[in-house]
XYZ file of C-alpha atoms in Angstrom:
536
model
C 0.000 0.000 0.000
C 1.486 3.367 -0.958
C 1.258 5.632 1.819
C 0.261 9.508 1.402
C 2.844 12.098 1.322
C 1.390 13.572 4.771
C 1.796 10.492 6.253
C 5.365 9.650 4.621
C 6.397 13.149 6.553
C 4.803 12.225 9.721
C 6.620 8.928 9.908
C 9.918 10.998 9.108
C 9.684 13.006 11.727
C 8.754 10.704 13.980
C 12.649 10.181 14.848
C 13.205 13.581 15.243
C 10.109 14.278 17.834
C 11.885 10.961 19.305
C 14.629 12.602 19.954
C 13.405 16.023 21.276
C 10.973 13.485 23.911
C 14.152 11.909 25.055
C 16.058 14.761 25.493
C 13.969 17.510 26.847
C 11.054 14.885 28.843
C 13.187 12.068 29.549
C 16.567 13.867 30.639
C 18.288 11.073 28.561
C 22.060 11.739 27.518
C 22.692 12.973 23.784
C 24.461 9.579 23.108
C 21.646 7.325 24.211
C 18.697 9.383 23.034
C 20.409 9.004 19.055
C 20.768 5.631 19.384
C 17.589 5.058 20.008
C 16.482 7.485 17.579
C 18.575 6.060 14.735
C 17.442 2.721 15.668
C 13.551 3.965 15.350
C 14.892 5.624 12.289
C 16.021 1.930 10.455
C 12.926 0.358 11.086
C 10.961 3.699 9.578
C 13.333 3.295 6.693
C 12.895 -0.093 6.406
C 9.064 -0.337 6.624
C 7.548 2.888 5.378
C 10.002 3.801 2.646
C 11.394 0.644 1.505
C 14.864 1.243 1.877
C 17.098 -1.961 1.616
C 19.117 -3.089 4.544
C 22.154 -2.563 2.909
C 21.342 0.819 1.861
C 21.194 2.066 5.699
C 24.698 0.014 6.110
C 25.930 2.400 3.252
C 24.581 5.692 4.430
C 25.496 4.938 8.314
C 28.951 4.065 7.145
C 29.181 7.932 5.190
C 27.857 9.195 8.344
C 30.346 7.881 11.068
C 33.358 8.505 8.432
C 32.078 12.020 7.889
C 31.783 12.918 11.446
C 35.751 11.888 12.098
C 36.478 15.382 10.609
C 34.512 16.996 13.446
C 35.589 14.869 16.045
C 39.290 15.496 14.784
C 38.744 19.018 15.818
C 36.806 18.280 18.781
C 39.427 16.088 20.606
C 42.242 18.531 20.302
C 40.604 22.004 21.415
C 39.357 20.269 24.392
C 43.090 18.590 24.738
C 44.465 21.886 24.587
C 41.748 23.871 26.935
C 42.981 21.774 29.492
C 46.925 22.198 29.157
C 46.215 25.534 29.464
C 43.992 25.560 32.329
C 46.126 22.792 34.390
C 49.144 25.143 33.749
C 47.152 28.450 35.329
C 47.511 30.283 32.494
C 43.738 31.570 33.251
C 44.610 32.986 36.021
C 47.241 34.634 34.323
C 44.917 35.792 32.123
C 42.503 37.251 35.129
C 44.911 39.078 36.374
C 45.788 41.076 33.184
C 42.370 42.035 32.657
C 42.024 43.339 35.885
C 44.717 45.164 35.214
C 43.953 46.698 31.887
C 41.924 48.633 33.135
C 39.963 49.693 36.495
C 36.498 50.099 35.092
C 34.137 47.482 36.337
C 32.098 47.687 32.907
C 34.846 47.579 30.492
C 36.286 44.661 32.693
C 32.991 42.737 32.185
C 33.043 43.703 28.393
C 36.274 41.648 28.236
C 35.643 38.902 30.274
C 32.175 38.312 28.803
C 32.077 39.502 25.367
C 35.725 39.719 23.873
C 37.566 37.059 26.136
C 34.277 34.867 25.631
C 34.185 35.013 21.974
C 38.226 34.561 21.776
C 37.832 30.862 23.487
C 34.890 30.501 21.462
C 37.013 30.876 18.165
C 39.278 28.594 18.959
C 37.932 25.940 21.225
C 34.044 25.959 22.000
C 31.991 22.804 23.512
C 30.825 24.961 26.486
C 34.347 26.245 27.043
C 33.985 29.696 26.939
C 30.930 29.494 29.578
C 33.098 27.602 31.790
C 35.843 29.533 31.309
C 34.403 33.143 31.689
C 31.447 32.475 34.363
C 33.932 32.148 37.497
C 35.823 35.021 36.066
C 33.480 37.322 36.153
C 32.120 35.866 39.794
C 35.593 36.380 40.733
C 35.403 40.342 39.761
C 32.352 40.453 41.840
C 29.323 39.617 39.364
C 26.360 37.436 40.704
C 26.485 34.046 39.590
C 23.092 34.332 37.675
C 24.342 37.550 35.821
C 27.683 35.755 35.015
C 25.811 32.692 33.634
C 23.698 34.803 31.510
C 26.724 37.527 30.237
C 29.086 34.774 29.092
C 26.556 32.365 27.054
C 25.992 36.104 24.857
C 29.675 36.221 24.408
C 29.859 33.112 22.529
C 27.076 32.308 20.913
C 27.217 34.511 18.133
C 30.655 32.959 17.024
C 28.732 29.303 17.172
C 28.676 29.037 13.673
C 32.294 29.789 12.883
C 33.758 29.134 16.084
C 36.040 26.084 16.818
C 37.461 26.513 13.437
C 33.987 26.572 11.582
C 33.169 23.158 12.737
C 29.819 23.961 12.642
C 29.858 25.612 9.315
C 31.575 22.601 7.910
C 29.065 20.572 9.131
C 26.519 22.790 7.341
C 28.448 22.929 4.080
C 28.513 19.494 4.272
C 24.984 18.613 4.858
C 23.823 20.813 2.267
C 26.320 19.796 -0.355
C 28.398 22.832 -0.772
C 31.893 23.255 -1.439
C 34.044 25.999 -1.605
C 34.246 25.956 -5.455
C 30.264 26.742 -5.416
C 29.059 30.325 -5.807
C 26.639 29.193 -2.839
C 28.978 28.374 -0.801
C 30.065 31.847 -0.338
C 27.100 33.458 -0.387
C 25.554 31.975 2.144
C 28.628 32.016 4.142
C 28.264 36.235 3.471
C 24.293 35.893 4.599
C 25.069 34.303 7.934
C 28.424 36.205 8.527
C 25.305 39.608 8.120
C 23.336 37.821 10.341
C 25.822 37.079 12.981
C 26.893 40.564 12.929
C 24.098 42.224 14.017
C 23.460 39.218 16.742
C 27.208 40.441 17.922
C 26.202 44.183 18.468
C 23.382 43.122 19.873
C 25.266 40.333 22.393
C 27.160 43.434 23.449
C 24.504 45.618 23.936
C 22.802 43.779 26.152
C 25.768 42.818 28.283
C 25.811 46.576 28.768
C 22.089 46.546 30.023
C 22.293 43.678 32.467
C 24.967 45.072 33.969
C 23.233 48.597 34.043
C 20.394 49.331 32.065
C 20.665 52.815 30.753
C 24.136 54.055 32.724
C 25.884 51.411 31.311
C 25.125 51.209 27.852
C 26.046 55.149 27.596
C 29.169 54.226 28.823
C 29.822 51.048 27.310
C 28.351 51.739 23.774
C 32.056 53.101 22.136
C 33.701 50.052 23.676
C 30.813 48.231 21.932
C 30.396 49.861 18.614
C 34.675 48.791 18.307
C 34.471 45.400 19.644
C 31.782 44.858 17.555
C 33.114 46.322 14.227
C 36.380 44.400 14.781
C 34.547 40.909 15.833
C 31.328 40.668 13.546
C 32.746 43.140 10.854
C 35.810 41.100 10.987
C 33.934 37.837 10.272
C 32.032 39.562 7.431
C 34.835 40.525 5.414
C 36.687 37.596 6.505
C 33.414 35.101 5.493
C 34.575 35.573 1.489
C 37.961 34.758 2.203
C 38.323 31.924 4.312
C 35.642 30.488 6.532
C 37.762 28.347 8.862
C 39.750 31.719 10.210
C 36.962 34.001 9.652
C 36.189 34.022 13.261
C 38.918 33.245 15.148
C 41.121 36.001 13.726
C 38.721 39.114 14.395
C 37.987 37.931 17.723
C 41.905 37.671 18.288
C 42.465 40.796 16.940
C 39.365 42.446 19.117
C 40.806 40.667 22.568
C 44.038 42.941 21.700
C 41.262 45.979 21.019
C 39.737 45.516 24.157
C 42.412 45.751 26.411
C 44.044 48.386 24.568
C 40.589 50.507 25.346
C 41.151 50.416 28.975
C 43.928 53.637 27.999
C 41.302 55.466 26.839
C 40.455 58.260 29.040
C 37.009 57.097 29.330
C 37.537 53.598 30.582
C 41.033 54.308 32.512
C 39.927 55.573 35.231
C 37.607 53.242 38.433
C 34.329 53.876 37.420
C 31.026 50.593 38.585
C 27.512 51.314 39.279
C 27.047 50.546 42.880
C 23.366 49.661 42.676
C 24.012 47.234 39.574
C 21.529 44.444 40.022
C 23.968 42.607 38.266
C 26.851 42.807 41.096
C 27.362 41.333 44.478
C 29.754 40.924 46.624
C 31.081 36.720 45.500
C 34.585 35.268 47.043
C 35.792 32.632 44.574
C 38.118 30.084 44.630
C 40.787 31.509 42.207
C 41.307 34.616 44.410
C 43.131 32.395 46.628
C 45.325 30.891 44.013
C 48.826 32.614 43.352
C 49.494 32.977 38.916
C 52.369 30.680 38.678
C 55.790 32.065 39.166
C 56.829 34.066 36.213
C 54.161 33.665 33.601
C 53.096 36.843 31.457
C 50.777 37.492 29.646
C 51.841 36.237 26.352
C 52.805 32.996 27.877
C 49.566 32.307 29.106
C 48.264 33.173 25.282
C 51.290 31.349 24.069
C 49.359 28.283 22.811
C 47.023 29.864 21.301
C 49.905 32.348 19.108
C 51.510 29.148 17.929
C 47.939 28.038 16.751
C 47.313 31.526 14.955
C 50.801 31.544 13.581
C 49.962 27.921 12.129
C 46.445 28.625 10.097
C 47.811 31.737 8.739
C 50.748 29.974 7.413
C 48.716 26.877 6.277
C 45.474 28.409 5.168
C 46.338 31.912 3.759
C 49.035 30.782 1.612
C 47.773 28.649 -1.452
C 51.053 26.948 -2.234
C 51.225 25.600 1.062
C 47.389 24.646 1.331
C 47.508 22.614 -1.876
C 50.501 21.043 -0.493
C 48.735 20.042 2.873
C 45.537 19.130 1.289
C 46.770 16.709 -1.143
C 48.047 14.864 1.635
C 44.527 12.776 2.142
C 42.464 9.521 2.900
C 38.906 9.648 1.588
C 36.694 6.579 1.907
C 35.809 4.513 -0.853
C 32.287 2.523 -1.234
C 31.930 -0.005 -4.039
C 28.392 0.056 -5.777
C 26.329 -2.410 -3.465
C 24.332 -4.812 -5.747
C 21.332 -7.032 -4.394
C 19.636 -9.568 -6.564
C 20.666 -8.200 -9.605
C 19.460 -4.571 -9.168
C 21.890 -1.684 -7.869
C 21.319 -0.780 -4.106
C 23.633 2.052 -4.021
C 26.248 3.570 -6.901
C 29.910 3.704 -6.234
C 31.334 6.420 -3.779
C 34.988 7.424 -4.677
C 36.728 10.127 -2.447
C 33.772 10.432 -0.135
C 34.873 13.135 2.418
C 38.672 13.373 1.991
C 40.612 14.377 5.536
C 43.325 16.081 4.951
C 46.262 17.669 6.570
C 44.099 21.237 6.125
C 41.934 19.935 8.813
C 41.625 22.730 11.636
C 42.215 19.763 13.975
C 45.886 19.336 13.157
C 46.712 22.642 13.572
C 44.695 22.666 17.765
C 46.988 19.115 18.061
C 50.421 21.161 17.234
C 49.425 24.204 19.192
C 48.162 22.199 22.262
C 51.724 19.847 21.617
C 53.850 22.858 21.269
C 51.742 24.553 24.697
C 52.470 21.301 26.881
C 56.120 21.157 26.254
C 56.583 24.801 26.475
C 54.756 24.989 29.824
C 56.082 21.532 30.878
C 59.699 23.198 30.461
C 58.933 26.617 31.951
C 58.139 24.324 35.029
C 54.348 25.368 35.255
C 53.696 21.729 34.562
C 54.121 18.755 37.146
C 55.920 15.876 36.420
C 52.581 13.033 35.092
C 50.642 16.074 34.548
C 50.261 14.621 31.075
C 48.924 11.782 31.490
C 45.767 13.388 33.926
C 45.530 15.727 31.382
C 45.198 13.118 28.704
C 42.475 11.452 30.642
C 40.069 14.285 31.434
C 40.831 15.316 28.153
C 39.348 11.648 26.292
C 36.792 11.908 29.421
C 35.454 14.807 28.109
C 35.619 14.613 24.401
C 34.475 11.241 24.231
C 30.338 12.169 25.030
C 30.881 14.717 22.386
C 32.132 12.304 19.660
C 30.153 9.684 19.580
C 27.240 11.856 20.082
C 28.048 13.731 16.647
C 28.789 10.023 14.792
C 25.163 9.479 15.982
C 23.612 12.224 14.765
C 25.640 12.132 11.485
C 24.601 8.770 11.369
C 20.774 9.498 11.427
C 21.255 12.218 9.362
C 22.534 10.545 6.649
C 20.268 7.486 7.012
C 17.346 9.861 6.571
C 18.995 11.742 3.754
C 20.073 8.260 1.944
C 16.850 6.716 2.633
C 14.234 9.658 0.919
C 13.401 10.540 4.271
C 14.771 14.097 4.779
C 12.840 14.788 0.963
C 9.778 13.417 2.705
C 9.872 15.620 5.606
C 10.946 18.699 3.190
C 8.044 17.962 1.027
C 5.648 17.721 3.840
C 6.921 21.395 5.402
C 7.058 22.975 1.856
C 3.468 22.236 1.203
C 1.950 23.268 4.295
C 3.742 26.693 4.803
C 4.981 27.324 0.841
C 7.302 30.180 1.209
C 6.367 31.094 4.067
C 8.928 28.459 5.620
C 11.724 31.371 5.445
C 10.347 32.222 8.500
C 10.736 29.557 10.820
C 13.957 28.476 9.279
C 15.329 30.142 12.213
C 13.457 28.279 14.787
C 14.014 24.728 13.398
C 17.894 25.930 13.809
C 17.501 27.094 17.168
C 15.459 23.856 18.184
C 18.016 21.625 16.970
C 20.728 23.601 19.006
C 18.358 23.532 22.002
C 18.108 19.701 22.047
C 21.077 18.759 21.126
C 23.152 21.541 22.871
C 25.395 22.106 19.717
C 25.277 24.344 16.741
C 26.870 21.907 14.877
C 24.945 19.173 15.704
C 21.483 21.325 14.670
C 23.302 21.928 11.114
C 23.971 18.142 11.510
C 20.635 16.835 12.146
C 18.704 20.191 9.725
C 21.194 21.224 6.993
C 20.078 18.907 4.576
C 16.374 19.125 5.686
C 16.989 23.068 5.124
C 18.279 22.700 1.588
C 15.918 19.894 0.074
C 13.168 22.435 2.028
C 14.483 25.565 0.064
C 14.634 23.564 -3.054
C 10.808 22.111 -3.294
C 9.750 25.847 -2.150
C 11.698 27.569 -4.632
C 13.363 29.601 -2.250
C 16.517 31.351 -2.449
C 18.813 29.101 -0.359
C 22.082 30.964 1.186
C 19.324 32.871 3.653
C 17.538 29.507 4.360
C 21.062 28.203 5.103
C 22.003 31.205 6.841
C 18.839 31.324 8.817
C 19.702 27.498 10.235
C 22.808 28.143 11.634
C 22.269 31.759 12.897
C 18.880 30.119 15.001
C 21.459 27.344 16.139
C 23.756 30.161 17.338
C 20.817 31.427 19.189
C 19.636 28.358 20.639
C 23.103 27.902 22.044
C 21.969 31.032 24.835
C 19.642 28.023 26.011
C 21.133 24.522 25.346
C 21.021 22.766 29.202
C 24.320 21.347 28.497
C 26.288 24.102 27.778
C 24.455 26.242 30.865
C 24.525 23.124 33.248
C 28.148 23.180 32.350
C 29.232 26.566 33.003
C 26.531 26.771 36.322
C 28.995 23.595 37.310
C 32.307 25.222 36.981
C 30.402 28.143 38.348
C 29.459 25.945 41.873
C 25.938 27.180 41.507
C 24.110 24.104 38.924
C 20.580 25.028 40.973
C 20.825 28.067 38.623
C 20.097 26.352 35.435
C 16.331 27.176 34.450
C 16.333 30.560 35.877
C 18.993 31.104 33.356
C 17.322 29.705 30.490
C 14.642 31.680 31.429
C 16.317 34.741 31.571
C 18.013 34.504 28.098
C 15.275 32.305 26.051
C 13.403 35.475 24.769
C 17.010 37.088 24.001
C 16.948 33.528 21.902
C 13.700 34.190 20.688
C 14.397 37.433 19.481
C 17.341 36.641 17.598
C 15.933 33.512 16.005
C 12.496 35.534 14.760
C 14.510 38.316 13.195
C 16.802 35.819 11.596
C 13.501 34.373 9.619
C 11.941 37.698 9.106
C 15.307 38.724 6.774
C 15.181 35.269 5.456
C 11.543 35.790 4.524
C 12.002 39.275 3.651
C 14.969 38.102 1.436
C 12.626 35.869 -0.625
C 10.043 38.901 -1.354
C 12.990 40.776 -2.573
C 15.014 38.332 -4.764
C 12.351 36.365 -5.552
């Protein structure tokens, strides 16, 4: 029996709602709740859509190779997080900013929106909230204001952060390649989009700290953080994605220290009936910098990594060298009973010596043995670090095999086309607007950008497609709503409340930034929408 096109949609989305049940009712882990959900996902394949066994073998098999590029970078920035935290460098790092400059707001503006965004570039996961929350406790913000400043820092640098993993994971999904015109044009769209989430980020990190007060005083520190961070990425977006956020938000930590000479911000100057401070006594007020470490050792990790891409990236000789140094995975056509199952895949997903993962493994190499030998690393310090490291990563990569997994089962399968077809002729093009919102849910559930782009990208394109939309806003619009849902993924907040030794703080967080989430997700579809009525 051939089963209506409504219901064919239903029954491909039915893995999806799976997944959002066990996540958000349940309280299952991310790992657990895909299995289960790519398990449901088989059988749906299997039953309702006819797919051959071997044809789910095949596009599982894509998946889990696919997702070692992500997990390549994943393993190393969370490798290297912790060599640099074990070694104290943050508290180096503290201690600078302090001293920058002695105005409480501009202090907060670095901590929370250009420190924030810096770790964000390079590292990600939840990092940055971790990171920056008990910093700005320590300078004497309330732990719910901390927890609220610092996920605004880094979320608008979700989508290029960590290297653009989660742009590659869109680019991926969707097809694209850099030798597409679409490819850069929707990398320009969401770079636009992301800008104006940036100013706004900063903005508001002004207004919880002071409402009025403090955004008349913080808005020139603003307007050039923001110019050099989300202008930066928009200029950078059309020349090469993978740096195009890490570099601007380098460049704007250096800005935003360098701003604490102005004669506006360097001089003592706090609100004393902030809602936003309190008096807090941390634990890394007690803890001494380690004997002899500046400034630029504590960032010297992260200069080797800079020095690195630019070398690698920017200059094309060497980039064609490095990327023709590859392993790409090779399917034979699969043949059943004398009719083709699946065509032959030939350089499927080349990794390559370009990946932004080598360069986090050298810089995170060269930052152990330089702190090892400066003596701000113990003896077996290593090998702890080695284990917390694979502790942590490990939840995080084999949750994004998972989800690459289903998402290429339903994409192999006719499943994602199903579900496209179903959207597209219920809302027509009038799906631009809620692009957004799909993004942002998929971030929200899966507390990762990347994962959303994962799980959506291709669901986004086929979408655009059947509607006859223009697709670098649809793209766009996905990955700027998974930046926003990022302000509200549990994970990343329970995470940060953790490090921040107040986790009983985790819903009245979300509910303090989910219509900041809202906000940024609605506008992102209105443009998309408003996009379509103007190009189309």
């Amino acid at each position: 029996m051939e089963l209506s096109p409504i219901l064919l949609c239903l029954l491909a989305a039915a893995p999806v709602l799976l997944l959002i049940i066990l996540l958000v009712g349940c309280k299952w882990s991310v790992g657990r709740a895909a299995v289960v959900s790519v398990t449901v996902d088989a059988v749906i394949a299997l039953s309702a859509f006819g797919a051959h066994p071997l044809q789910i073998l095949v596009s599982a098999a894509k998946g889990a190779w696919s997702s070692l590029s992500i997990i390549l970078i994943i393993c190393p920035a969370i490798l290297m997080y912790n060599i640099v935290r074990e070694a104290g460098a943050f508290r180096v790092i503290r201690a600078g900013i302090q001293q920058a400059t002695p105005n409480k707001l501009l202090q907060i503006l670095i901590i929370g929106y250009a420190f924030a965004a810096f770790l964000q570039g390079i590292t990600g996961f939840g990092v940055p909230v971790a990171i920056c929350a008990p910093l700005l406790i320590e300078i004497g913000v309330s732990p719910l204001w901390a927890l609220a400043i610092a996920p605004l820092g880094e979320a608008w640098g979700n989508t290029f952060g960590t290297l653009s993993a989660a742009w590659d994971a869109l680019a991926a999904q969707a097809g694209l390649t850099e030798a597409m015109p679409l490819y850069w044009q929707s990398a320009l769209w969401t770079a636009a989009l992301l800008f104006a989430m940036n100013l706004v980020s900063g903005l508001l990190v002004c207004w919880f700290y002071g409402r009025g007060a403090a955004l008349r005083r913080g808005l020139p520190a603003v307007l050039v953080l923001s110019l050099v961070q989300g202008g930066g990425e928009l200029l950078m977006s059309q020349v090469n994605t993978t740096l195009c956020c890490f570099i601007p938000c380098c460049l704007a930590l250096v800005v935003s220290l360098l701003l604490g000479r102005l004669p506006l911000y360097n001089t003592p100057w706090e609100l004393e009936n902030s809602r936003a401070m309190e008096p807090s006594h941390g634990t890394l007020l007690s803890e001494q910098a380690p004997q002899g470490m500046g400034i630029l050792h504590a960032f010297s990790p992260y200069l080797v990594m800079t020095a690195f891409s630019l070398v690698c990236l920017l200059i094309p000789s060497v980039k064609r060298a490095l990327a023709g140094v590859s392993v790409s995975l090779h399917i034979p056509a699969v043949v059943s009973g004398g009719t083709a199952i699946t065509e032959e895949v030939s350089g499927f997903s080349p990794l390559s010596l370009t990946n932004a993962g080598v360069f986090l493994f050298l810089a995170a190499g060269f930052g152990f043995f330089y702190f090892r030998r400066r003596g701000w690393l113990t003896a077996g310090s290593g090998q702890q670090i080695l284990r917390d490291s694979l502790k942590k990563a490990w939840p995080s990569s084999v949750s994004v095999m998972v989800f690459l997994v289903l998402a290429n089962i339903m994409s192999g399968t006719g499943q994602t086309t199903a579900l496209a077809g179903g959207f597209s002729a219920v809302f027509g093009s009038y799906y631009a607007a809620l692009a957004a919102l799909v993004g942002m849910l998929g971030s929200f559930i899966t507390g990762s950008n990347m994962s959303s782009n994962i799980l959506f990208g291709s669901f986004q394109m086929t979408t655009a497609e059947m509607v006859g939309l223009q697709q670098a806003p649809i793209l766009a619009a996905q990955t700027v709503g998974g930046s926003a849902g990022s302000l509200i993924s549990p994970s990343k907040i329970i995470l940060g409340a953790t490090t921040a030794g107040k986790p009983e703080l985790v819903g009245a967080i979300i509910k303090k930034l989910l219509p900041v989430a809202l906000i940024f997700s609605l506008t992102a579809g209105a443009v998309a929408l408003l996009s379509q009525m103007m190009l189309g």
